[in-house]
mmCIF file with all atom_site columns, C-alpha atoms in Angstrom:
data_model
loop_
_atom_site.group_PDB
_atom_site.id
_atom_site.type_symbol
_atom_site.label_atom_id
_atom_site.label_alt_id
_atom_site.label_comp_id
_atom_site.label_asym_id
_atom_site.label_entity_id
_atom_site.label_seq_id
_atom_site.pdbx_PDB_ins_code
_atom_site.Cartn_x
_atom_site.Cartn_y
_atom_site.Cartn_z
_atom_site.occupancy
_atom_site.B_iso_or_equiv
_atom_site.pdbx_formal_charge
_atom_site.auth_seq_id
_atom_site.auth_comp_id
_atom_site.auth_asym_id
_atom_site.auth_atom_id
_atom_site.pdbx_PDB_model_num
ATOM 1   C CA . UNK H 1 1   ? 17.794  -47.676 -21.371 1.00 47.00 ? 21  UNK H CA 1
ATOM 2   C CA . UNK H 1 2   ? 16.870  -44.297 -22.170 1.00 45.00 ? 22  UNK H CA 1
ATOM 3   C CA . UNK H 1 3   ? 15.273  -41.716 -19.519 1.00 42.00 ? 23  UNK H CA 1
ATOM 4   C CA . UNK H 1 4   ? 12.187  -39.640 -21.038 1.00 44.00 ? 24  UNK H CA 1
ATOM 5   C CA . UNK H 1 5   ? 12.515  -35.873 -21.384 1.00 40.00 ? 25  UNK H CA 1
ATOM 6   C CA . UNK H 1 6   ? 9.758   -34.276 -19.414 1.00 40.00 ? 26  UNK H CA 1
ATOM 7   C CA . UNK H 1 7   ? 8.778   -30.575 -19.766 1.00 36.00 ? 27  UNK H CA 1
ATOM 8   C CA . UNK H 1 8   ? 6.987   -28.350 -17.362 1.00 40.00 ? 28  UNK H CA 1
ATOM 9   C CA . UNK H 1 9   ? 4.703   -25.495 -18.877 1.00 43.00 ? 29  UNK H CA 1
ATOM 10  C CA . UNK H 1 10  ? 3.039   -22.881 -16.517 1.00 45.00 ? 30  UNK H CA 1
ATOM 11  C CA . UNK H 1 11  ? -0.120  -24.495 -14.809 1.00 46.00 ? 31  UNK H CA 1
ATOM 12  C CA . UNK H 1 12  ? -3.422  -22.790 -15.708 1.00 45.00 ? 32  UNK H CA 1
ATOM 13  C CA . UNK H 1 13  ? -3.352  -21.866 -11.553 1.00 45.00 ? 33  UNK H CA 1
ATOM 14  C CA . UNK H 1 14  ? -0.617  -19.758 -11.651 1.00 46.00 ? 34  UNK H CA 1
ATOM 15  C CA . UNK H 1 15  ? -1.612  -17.929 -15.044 1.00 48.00 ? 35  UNK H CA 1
ATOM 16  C CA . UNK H 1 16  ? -4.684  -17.019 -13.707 1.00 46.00 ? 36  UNK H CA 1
ATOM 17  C CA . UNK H 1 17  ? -3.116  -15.912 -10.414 1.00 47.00 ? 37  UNK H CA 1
ATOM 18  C CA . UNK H 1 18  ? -0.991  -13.676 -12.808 1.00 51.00 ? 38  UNK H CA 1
ATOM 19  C CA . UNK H 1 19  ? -3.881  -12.443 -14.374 1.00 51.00 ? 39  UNK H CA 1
ATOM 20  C CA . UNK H 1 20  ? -6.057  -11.039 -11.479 1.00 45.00 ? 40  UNK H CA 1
ATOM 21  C CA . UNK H 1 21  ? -2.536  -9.448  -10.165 1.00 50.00 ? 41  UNK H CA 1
ATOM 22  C CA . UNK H 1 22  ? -2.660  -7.846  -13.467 1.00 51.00 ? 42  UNK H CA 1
ATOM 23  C CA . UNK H 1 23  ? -6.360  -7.045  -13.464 1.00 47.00 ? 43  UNK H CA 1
ATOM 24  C CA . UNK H 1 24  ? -6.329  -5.887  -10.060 1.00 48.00 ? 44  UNK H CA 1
ATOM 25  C CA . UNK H 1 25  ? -3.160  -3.220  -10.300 1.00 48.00 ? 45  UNK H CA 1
ATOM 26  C CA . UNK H 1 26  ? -5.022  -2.101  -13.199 1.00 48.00 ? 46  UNK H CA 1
ATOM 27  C CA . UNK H 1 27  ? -8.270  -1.169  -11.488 1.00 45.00 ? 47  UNK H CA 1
ATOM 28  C CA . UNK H 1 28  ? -6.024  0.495   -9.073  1.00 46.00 ? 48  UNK H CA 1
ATOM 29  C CA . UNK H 1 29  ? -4.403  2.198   -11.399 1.00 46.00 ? 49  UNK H CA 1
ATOM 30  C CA . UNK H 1 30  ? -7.583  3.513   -12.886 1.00 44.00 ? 50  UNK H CA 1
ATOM 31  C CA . UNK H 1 31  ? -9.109  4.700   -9.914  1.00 42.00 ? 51  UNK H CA 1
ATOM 32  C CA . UNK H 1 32  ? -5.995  6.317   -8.589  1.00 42.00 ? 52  UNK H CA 1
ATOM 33  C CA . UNK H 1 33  ? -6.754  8.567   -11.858 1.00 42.00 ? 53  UNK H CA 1
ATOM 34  C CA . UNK H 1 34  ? -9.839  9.308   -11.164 1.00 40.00 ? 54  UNK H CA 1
ATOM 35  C CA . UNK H 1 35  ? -10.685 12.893  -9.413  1.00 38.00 ? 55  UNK H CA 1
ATOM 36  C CA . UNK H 1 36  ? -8.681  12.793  -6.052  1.00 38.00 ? 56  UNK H CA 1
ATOM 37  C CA . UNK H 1 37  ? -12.037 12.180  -3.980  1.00 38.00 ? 57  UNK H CA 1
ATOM 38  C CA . UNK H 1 38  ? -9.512  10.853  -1.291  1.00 39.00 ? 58  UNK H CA 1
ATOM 39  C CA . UNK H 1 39  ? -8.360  14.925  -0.771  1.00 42.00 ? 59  UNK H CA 1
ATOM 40  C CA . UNK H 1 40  ? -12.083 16.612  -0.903  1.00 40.00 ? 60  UNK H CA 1
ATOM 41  C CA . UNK H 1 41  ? -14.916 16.637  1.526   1.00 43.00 ? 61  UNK H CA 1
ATOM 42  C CA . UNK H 1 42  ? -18.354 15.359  1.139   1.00 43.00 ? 62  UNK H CA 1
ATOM 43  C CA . UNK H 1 43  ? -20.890 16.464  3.604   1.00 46.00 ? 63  UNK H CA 1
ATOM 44  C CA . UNK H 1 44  ? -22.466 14.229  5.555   1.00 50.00 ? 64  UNK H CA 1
ATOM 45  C CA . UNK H 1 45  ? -22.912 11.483  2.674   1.00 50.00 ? 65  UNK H CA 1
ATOM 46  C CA . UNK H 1 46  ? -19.813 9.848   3.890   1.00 57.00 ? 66  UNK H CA 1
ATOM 47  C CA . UNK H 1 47  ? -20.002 5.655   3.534   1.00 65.00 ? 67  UNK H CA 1
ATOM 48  C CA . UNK H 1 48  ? -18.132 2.928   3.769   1.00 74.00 ? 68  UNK H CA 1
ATOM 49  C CA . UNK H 1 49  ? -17.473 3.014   0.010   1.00 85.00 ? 69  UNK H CA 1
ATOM 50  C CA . UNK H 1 50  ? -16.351 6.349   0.126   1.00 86.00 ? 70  UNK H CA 1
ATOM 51  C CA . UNK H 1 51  ? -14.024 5.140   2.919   1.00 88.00 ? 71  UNK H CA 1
ATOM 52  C CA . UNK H 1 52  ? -12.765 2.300   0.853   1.00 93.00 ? 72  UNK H CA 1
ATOM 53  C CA . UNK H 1 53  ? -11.988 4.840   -1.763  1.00 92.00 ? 73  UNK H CA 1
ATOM 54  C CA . UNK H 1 54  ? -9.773  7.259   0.152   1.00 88.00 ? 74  UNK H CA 1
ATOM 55  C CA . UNK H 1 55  ? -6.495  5.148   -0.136  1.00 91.00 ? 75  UNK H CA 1
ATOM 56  C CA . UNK H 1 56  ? -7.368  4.311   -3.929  1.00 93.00 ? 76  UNK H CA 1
ATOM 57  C CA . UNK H 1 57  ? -7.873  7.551   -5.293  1.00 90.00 ? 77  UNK H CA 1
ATOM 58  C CA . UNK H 1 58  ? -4.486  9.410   -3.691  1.00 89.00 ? 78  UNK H CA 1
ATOM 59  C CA . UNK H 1 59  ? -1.861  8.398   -5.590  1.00 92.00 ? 79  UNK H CA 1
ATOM 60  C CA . UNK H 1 60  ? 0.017   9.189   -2.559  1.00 93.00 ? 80  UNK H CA 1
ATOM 61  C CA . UNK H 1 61  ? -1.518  6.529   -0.569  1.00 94.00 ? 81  UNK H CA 1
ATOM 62  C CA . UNK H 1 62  ? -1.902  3.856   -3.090  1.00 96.00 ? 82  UNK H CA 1
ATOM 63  C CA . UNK H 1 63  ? 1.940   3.587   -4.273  1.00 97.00 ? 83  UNK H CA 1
ATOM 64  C CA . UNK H 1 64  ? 2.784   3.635   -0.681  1.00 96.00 ? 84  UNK H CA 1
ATOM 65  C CA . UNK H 1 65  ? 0.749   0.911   0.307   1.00 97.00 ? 85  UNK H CA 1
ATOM 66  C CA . UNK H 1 66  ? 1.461   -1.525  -2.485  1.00 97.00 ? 86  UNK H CA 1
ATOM 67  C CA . UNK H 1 67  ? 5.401   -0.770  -1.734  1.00 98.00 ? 87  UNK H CA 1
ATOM 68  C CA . UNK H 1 68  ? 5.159   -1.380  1.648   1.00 98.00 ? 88  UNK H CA 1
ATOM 69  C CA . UNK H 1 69  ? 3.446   -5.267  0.096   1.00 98.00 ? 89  UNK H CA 1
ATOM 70  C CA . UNK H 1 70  ? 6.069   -5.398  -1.999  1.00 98.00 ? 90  UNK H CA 1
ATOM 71  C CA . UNK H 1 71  ? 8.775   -4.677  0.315   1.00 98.00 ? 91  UNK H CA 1
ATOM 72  C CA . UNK H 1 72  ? 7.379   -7.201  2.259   1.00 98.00 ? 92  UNK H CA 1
ATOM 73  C CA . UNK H 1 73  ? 7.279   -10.227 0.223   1.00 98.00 ? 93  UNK H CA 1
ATOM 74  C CA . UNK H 1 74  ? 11.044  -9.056  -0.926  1.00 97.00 ? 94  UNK H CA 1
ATOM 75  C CA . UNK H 1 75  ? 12.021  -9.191  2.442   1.00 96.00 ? 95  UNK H CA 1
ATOM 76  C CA . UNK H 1 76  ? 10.114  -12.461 3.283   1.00 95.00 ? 96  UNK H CA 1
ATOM 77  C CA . UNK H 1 77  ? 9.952   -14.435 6.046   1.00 95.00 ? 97  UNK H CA 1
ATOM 78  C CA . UNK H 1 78  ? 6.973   -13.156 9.112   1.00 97.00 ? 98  UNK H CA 1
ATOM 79  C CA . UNK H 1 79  ? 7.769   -9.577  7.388   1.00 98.00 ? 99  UNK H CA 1
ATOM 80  C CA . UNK H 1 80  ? 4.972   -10.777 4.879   1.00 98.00 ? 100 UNK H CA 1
ATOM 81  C CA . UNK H 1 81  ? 2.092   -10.699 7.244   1.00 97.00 ? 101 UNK H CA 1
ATOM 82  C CA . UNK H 1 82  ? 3.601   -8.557  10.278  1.00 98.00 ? 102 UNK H CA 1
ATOM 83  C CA . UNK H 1 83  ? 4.425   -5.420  8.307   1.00 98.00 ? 103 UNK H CA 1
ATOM 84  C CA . UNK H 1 84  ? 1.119   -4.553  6.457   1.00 98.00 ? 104 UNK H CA 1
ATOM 85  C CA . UNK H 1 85  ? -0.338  -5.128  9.865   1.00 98.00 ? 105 UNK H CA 1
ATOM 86  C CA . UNK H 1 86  ? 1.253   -2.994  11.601  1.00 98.00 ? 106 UNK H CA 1
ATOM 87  C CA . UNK H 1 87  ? 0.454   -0.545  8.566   1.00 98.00 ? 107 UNK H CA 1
ATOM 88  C CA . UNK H 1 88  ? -3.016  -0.981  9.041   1.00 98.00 ? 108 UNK H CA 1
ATOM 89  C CA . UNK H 1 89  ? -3.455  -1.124  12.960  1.00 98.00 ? 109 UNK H CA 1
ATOM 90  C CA . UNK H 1 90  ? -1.101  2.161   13.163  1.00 98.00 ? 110 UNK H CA 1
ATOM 91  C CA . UNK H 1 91  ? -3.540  3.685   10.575  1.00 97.00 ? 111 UNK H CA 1
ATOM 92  C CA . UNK H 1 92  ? -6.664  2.939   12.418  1.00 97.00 ? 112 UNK H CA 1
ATOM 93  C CA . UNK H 1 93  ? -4.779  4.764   15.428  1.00 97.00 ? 113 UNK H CA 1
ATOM 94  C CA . UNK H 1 94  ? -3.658  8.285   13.379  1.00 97.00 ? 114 UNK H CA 1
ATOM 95  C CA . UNK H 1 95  ? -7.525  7.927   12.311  1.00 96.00 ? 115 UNK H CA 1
ATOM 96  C CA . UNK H 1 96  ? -9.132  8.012   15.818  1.00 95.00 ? 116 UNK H CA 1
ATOM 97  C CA . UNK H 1 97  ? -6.553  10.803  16.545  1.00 95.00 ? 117 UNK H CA 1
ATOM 98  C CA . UNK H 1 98  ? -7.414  12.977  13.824  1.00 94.00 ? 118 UNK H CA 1
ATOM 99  C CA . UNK H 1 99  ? -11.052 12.445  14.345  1.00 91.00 ? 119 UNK H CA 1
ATOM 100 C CA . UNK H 1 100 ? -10.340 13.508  17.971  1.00 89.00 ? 120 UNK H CA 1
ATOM 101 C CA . UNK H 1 101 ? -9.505  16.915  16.639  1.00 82.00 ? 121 UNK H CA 1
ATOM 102 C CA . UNK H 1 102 ? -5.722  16.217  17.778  1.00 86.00 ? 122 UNK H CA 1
ATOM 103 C CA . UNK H 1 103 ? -3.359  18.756  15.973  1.00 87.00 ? 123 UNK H CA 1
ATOM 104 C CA . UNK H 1 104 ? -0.662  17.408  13.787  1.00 89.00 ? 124 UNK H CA 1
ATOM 105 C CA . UNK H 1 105 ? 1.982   19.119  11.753  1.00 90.00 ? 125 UNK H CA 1
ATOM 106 C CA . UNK H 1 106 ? 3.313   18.554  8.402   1.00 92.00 ? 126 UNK H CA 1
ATOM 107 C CA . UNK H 1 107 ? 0.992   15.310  7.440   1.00 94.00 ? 127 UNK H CA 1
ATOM 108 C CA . UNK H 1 108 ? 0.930   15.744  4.099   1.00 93.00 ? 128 UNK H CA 1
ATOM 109 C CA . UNK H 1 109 ? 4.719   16.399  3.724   1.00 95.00 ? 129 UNK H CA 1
ATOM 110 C CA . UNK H 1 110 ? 5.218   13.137  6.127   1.00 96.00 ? 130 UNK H CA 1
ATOM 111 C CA . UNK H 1 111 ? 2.888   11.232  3.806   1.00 96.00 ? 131 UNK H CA 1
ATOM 112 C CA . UNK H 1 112 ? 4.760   12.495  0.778   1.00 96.00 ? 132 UNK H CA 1
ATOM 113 C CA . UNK H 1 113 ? 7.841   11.401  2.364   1.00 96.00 ? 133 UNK H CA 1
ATOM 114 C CA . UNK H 1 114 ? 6.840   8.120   3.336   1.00 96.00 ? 134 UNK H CA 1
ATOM 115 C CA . UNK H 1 115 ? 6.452   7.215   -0.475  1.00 96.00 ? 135 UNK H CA 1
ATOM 116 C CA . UNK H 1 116 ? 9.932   8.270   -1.037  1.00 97.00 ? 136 UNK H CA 1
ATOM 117 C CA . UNK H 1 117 ? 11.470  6.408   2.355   1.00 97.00 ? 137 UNK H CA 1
ATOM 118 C CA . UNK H 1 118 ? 9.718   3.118   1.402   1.00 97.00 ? 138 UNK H CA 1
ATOM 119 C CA . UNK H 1 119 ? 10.074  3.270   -2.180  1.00 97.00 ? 139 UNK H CA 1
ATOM 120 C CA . UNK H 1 120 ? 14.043  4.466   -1.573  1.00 98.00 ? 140 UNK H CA 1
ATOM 121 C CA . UNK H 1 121 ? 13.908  1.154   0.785   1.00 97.00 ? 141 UNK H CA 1
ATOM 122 C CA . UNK H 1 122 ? 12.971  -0.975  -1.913  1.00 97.00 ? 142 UNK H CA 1
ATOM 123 C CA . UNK H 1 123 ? 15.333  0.371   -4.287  1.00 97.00 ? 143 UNK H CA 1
ATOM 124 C CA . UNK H 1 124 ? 18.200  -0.242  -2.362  1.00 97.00 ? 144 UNK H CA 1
ATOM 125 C CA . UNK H 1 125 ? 17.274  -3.617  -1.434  1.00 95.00 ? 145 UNK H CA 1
ATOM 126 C CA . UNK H 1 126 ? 17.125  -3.017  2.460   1.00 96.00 ? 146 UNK H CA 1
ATOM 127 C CA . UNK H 1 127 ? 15.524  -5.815  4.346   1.00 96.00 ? 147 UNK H CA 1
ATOM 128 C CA . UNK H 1 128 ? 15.604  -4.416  8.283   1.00 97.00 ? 148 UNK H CA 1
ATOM 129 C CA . UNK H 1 129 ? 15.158  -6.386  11.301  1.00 97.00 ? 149 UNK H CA 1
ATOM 130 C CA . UNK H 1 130 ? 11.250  -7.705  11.376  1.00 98.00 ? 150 UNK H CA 1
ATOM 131 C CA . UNK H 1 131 ? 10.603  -5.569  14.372  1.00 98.00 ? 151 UNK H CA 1
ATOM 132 C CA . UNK H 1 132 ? 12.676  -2.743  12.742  1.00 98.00 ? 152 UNK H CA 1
ATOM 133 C CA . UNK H 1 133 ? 10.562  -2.702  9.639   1.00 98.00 ? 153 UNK H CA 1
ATOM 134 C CA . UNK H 1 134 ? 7.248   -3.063  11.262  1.00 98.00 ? 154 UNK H CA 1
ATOM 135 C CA . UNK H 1 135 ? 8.252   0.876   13.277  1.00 98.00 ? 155 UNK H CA 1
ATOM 136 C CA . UNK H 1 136 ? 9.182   2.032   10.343  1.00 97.00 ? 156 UNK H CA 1
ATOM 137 C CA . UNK H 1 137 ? 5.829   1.404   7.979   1.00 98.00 ? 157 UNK H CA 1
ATOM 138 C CA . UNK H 1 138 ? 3.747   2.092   11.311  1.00 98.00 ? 158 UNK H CA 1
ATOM 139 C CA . UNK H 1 139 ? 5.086   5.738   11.918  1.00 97.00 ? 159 UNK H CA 1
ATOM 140 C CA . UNK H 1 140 ? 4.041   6.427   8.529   1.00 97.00 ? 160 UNK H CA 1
ATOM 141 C CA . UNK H 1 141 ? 1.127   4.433   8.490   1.00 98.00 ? 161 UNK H CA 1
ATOM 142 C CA . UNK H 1 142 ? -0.200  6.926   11.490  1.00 98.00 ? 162 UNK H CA 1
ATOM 143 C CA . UNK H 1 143 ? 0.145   9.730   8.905   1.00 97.00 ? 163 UNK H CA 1
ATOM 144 C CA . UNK H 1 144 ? -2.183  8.061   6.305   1.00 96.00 ? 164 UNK H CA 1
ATOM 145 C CA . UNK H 1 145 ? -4.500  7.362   9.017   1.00 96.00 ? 165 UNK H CA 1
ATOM 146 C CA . UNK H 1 146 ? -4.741  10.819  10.202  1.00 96.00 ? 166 UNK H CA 1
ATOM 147 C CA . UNK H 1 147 ? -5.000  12.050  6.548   1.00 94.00 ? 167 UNK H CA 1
ATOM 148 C CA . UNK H 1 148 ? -8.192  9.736   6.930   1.00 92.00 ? 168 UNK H CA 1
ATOM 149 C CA . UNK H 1 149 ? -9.858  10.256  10.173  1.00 92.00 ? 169 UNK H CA 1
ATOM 150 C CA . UNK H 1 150 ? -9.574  14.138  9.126   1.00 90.00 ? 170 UNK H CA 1
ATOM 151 C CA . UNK H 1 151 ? -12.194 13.721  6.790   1.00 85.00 ? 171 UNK H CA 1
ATOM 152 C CA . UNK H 1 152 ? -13.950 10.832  8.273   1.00 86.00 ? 172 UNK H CA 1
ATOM 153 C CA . UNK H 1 153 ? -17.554 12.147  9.159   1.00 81.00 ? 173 UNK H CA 1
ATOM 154 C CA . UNK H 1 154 ? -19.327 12.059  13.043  1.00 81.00 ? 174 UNK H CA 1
ATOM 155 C CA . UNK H 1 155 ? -21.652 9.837   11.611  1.00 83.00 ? 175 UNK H CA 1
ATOM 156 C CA . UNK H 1 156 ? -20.602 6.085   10.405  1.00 87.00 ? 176 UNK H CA 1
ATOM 157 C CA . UNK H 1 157 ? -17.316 6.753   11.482  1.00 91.00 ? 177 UNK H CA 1
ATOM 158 C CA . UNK H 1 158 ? -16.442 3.099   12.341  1.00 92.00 ? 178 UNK H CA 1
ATOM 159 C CA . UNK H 1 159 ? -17.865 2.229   9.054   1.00 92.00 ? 179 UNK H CA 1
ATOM 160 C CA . UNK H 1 160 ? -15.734 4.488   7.008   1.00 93.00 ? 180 UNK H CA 1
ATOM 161 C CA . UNK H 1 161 ? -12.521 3.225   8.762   1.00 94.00 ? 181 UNK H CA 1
ATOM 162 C CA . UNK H 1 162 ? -13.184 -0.359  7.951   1.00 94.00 ? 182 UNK H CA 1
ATOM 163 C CA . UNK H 1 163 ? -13.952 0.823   4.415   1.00 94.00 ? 183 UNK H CA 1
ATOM 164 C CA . UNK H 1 164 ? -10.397 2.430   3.924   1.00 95.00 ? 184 UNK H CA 1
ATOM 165 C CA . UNK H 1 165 ? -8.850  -0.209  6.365   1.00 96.00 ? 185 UNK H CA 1
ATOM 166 C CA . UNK H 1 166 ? -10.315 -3.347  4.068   1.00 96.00 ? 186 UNK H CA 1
ATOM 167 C CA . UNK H 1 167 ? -8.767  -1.051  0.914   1.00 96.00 ? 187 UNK H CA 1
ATOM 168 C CA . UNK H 1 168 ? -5.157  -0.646  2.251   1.00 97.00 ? 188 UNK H CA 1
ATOM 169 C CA . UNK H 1 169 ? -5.464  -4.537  3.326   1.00 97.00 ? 189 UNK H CA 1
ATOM 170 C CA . UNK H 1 170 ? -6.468  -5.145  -0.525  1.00 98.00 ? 190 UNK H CA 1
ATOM 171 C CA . UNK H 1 171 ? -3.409  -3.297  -1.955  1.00 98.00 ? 191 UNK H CA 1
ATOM 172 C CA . UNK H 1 172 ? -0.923  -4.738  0.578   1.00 98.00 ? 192 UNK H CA 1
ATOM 173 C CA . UNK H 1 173 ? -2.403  -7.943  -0.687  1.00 98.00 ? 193 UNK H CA 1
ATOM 174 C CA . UNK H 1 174 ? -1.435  -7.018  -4.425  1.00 98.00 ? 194 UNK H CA 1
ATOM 175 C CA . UNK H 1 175 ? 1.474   -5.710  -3.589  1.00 98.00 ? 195 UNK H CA 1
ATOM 176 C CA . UNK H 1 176 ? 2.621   -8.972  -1.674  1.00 98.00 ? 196 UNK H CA 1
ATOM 177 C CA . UNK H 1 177 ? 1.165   -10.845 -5.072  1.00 98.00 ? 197 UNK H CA 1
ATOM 178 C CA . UNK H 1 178 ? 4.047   -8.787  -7.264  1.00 97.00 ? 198 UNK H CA 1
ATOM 179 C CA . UNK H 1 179 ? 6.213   -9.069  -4.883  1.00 97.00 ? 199 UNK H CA 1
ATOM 180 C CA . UNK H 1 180 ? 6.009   -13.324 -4.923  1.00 97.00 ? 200 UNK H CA 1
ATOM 181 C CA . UNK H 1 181 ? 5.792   -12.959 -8.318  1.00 97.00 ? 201 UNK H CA 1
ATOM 182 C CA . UNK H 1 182 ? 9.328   -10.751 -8.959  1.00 97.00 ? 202 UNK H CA 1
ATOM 183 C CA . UNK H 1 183 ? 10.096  -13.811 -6.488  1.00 96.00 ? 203 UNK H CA 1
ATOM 184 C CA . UNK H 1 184 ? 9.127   -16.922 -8.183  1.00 96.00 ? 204 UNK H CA 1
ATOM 185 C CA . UNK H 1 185 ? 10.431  -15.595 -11.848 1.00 96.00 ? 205 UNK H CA 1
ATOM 186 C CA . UNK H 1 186 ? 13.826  -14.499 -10.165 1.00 95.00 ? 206 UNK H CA 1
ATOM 187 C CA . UNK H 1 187 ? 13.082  -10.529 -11.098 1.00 95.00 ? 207 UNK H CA 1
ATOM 188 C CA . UNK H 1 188 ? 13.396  -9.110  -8.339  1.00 95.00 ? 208 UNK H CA 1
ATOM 189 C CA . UNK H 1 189 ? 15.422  -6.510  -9.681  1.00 96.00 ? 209 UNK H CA 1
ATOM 190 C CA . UNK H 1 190 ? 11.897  -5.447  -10.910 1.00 97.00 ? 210 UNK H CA 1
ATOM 191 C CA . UNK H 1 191 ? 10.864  -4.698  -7.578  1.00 97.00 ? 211 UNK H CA 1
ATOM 192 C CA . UNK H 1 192 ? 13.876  -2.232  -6.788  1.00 97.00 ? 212 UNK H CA 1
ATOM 193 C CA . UNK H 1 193 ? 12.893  -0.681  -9.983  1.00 97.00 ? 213 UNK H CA 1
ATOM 194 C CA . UNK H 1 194 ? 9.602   -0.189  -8.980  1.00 97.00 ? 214 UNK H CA 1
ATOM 195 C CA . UNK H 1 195 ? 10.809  1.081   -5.898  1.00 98.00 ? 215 UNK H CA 1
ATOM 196 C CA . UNK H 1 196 ? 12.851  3.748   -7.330  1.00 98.00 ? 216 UNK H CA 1
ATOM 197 C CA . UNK H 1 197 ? 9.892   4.699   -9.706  1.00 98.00 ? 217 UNK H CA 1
ATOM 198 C CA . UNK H 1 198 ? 7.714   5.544   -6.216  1.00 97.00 ? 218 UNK H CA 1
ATOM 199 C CA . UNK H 1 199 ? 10.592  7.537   -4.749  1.00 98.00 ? 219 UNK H CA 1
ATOM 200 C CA . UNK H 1 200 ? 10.599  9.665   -8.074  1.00 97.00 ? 220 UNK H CA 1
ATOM 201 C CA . UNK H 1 201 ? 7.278   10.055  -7.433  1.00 97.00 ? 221 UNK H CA 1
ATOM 202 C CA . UNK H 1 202 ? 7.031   11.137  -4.240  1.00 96.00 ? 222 UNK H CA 1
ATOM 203 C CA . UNK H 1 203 ? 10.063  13.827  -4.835  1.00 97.00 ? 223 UNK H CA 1
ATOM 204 C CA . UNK H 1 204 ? 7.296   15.181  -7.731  1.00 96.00 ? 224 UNK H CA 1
ATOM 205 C CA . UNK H 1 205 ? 4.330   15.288  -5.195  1.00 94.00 ? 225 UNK H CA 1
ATOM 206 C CA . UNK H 1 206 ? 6.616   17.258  -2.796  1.00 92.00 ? 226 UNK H CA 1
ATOM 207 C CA . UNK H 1 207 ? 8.043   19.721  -5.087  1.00 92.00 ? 227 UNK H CA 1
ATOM 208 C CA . UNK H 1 208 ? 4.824   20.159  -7.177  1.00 83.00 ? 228 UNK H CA 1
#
């Protein structure tokens, strides 16, 4: 008595998931190139679209935030959902700050490094306490927040911060897709790459 061979091919589910992680990063990608609207002012015109655009269009922000997804699938476990929140809450907070007219030194150069802590993070494989790792992306997080609520307007102003708060929650998202991905296909030597690609990065944006 013979046992049949069975074979298992990819379902049509997951290549499609693959797909819109593909199609998604992409957009990203092409709106990070875009003219850095994220780093200009705009009047009083301000929207919620314009908020949801801040953390796409600065390169700075958008590697961060899909390496802080990343590192959080990698690291797995409640890190997965407790991490990018803490992201997001902390950057609500540095946005009602700034808009408060509160002074704060160096944010740019803390935002810079943030994309070379997280992404040297990632590279090295470091998977901290959960507790740990959420203090870690929330002290930056209050730096991209503030770089927000600086240019936030008087007007709308809750409106633009769910605008750039629903966009960081959207890249976290794709970055937690790759990140399940690397994951599922056993490459997640990809993601340390990756990691190590946003750390080069963020030593060009400081040096530049």
């Amino acid at each position: 008595m013979t046992t049949p061979i069975t074979t298992t091919e990819p379902t049509a589910g997951t290549a499609g998931r693959g797909r819109a992680l593909g199609l998604g990063l992409f957009a990203l990608a092409a709106l990070a190139a875009t003219p850095a609207l994220a780093h200009t002012g705009h009047g009083d015109t301000f929207s919620p679209l314009e908020g949801f655009l801040h953390p796409i269009t600065g390169p700075d922000h958008l590697v961060a935030m899909l390496c802080v997804g990343l590192w959080s699938a990698l690291a797995g476990g409640r890190s997965v959902l407790w991490w990018p929140l803490a992201f997001v809450a902390a950057m609500v907070v540095g946005a009602v700050v700034a808009h408060d007219a509160v002074e704060v030194p160096a944010v740019e150069m803390v935002i810079t490094g943030s994309l070379i802590a997280v992404g040297s993070l990632l590279a090295l494989g470091i998977r901290p306490p959960l507790a740990l790792g959420a203090v870690v992306v929330a002290g930056f997080a209050f730096f991209h927040g503030f770089a927000h609520g600086a240019e936030a307007p008087d007007q709308n102003f809750w409106f633009y911060v769910a605008g750039f708060s629903l966009s960081t929650a959207l890249i976290h998202i794709i970055g937690i897709g790759l990140g399940v991905g690397l994951i599922r296909t056993d490459r997640r030597i990809l993601g340390r790459v990756a990691g190590g690609a946003a750390a080069a990065l963020g030593v060009v944006l400081l040096v530049a």
